[in-house]
Coordinates of C-alpha atoms in Angstrom, one line a residue:
I1 CA 8.1 -4.4 -6.7
L2 CA 5.2 -6.4 -8.4
I3 CA 2.4 -4.6 -6.6
L4 CA 3.6 -1.0 -8.1
P5 CA 1.4 -1.2 -11.1
G6 CA -1.5 -2.1 -9.1
L7 CA -1.1 0.7 -7.0
G8 CA -0.9 3.0 -10.0
V9 CA -4.5 1.3 -11.3
V10 CA -6.0 2.0 -7.9
T11 CA -4.8 5.4 -7.9
H12 CA -5.9 6.3 -11.5
A13 CA -9.4 4.4 -10.8
I14 CA -9.9 6.7 -7.9
M15 CA -9.0 9.9 -9.8
K16 CA -11.5 8.7 -12.5
N17 CA -14.1 8.1 -9.7
V18 CA -13.9 11.5 -8.1
G19 CA -14.2 13.4 -11.3
G20 CA -10.6 13.5 -12.6
R21 CA -9.4 15.6 -9.8
S22 CA -6.0 15.0 -8.4
I23 CA -5.3 12.6 -5.8
Y24 CA -5.2 14.0 -2.2
G25 CA -1.4 14.3 -1.1
R26 CA -0.1 13.6 -4.6
S27 CA 3.5 14.3 -3.3
S28 CA 3.3 12.4 -0.4
L29 CA 1.8 9.3 -2.3
V30 CA 4.6 9.6 -4.9
I31 CA 7.1 9.7 -2.1
A32 CA 5.4 6.7 -0.6
V33 CA 5.1 4.6 -3.6
S34 CA 8.7 5.1 -4.3
T35 CA 9.8 4.3 -0.9
I36 CA 7.5 1.0 -1.2
G37 CA 9.7 0.3 -4.4
V38 CA 12.9 0.8 -2.7
M39 CA 12.3 -1.1 0.6
G40 CA 10.7 -4.0 -1.4
C41 CA 14.2 -4.5 -2.9
L42 CA 15.6 -4.6 0.9
V43 CA 12.8 -7.1 2.5
W44 CA 12.8 -9.5 -0.2
A45 CA 13.7 -12.4 2.2
H46 CA 11.0 -11.6 4.9
H47 CA 8.8 -14.5 3.3
M48 CA 11.5 -16.9 4.2
F49 CA 10.7 -16.9 7.9
T50 CA 10.6 -20.6 8.0
V51 CA 13.9 -21.6 6.5
G52 CA 15.9 -20.9 9.6
L53 CA 17.6 -17.7 9.1
D54 CA 20.2 -16.4 11.7
L55 CA 18.8 -14.0 14.5
D56 CA 20.6 -11.2 13.2
T57 CA 19.0 -11.4 9.4
R58 CA 15.6 -12.0 11.2
A59 CA 15.9 -9.0 13.4
Y60 CA 16.9 -7.0 10.2
L61 CA 14.2 -8.0 8.1
M62 CA 11.5 -7.6 10.8
A63 CA 12.7 -4.0 11.1
A64 CA 12.5 -3.6 7.4
T65 CA 9.1 -5.0 7.1
V66 CA 7.6 -3.0 10.0
G67 CA 9.4 0.2 8.4
I68 CA 7.5 -0.5 5.0
A69 CA 4.2 0.1 7.2
L70 CA 4.6 3.7 7.2
P71 CA 4.4 4.4 3.6
T72 CA 1.9 1.9 3.1
G73 CA -0.5 3.8 5.7
I74 CA 0.0 7.1 3.9
K75 CA -1.0 5.5 0.5
L76 CA -4.0 4.0 2.2
Y77 CA -4.6 7.7 3.6
S78 CA -4.5 9.4 0.6
W79 CA -6.8 7.0 -1.2
N80 CA -9.3 7.5 1.6
A81 CA -8.9 11.1 1.8
S82 CA -9.2 11.6 -1.9
M83 CA -12.7 9.4 -1.6
L84 CA -14.1 11.1 1.2
G85 CA -13.2 14.6 0.3
N86 CA -15.1 14.4 -3.0
S87 CA -18.5 13.0 -4.5
M88 CA -17.5 9.7 -5.8
A89 CA -19.1 7.7 -8.6
F90 CA -20.9 4.4 -7.4
N91 CA -19.9 2.1 -10.0
L92 CA -17.9 -1.0 -10.4
S93 CA -14.6 0.7 -10.2
S94 CA -15.3 2.4 -6.9
L95 CA -16.7 -0.9 -5.4
W96 CA -13.2 -2.7 -6.7
T97 CA -11.0 0.1 -5.4
F98 CA -13.0 0.0 -1.7
G99 CA -12.7 -3.8 -1.8
L100 CA -9.1 -3.9 -2.7
M101 CA -8.3 -1.1 0.2
C102 CA -10.1 -3.3 2.9
M103 CA -8.4 -6.4 1.7
F104 CA -5.1 -4.9 1.7
T105 CA -5.6 -3.3 5.3
L106 CA -7.0 -6.8 6.8
G107 CA -4.0 -8.4 5.2
G108 CA -1.5 -6.1 6.4
T109 CA -3.0 -6.3 9.9
T110 CA -2.7 -10.3 10.0
G111 CA 0.7 -10.2 8.5
V112 CA 1.8 -8.7 11.5
V113 CA 0.8 -11.4 13.5
L114 CA 2.7 -14.0 11.6

């Protein structure tokens, strides 16, 4: 839930850097961010993997955590398509958004291993 304002800031920065045009797949992005908000309320305990949860709880949290990857992928795809499909201004906010997308992707990839 706490990531939602940050996602809005990144989307706004990308829209600003592509000349104020609308983000690619805007309706899909809105649905994806809403789904992340709802699923974020359902997977709150997936960070508690070391406290000894029973097997059924761990299986549910694992499935819900894997399920949150789809809307996250849609969000990243919309951001990438918006930046690649338009001429983008090369400034500090564009570097920040590109760095955040790389960091978010690497963090999600390494989180699967854990």
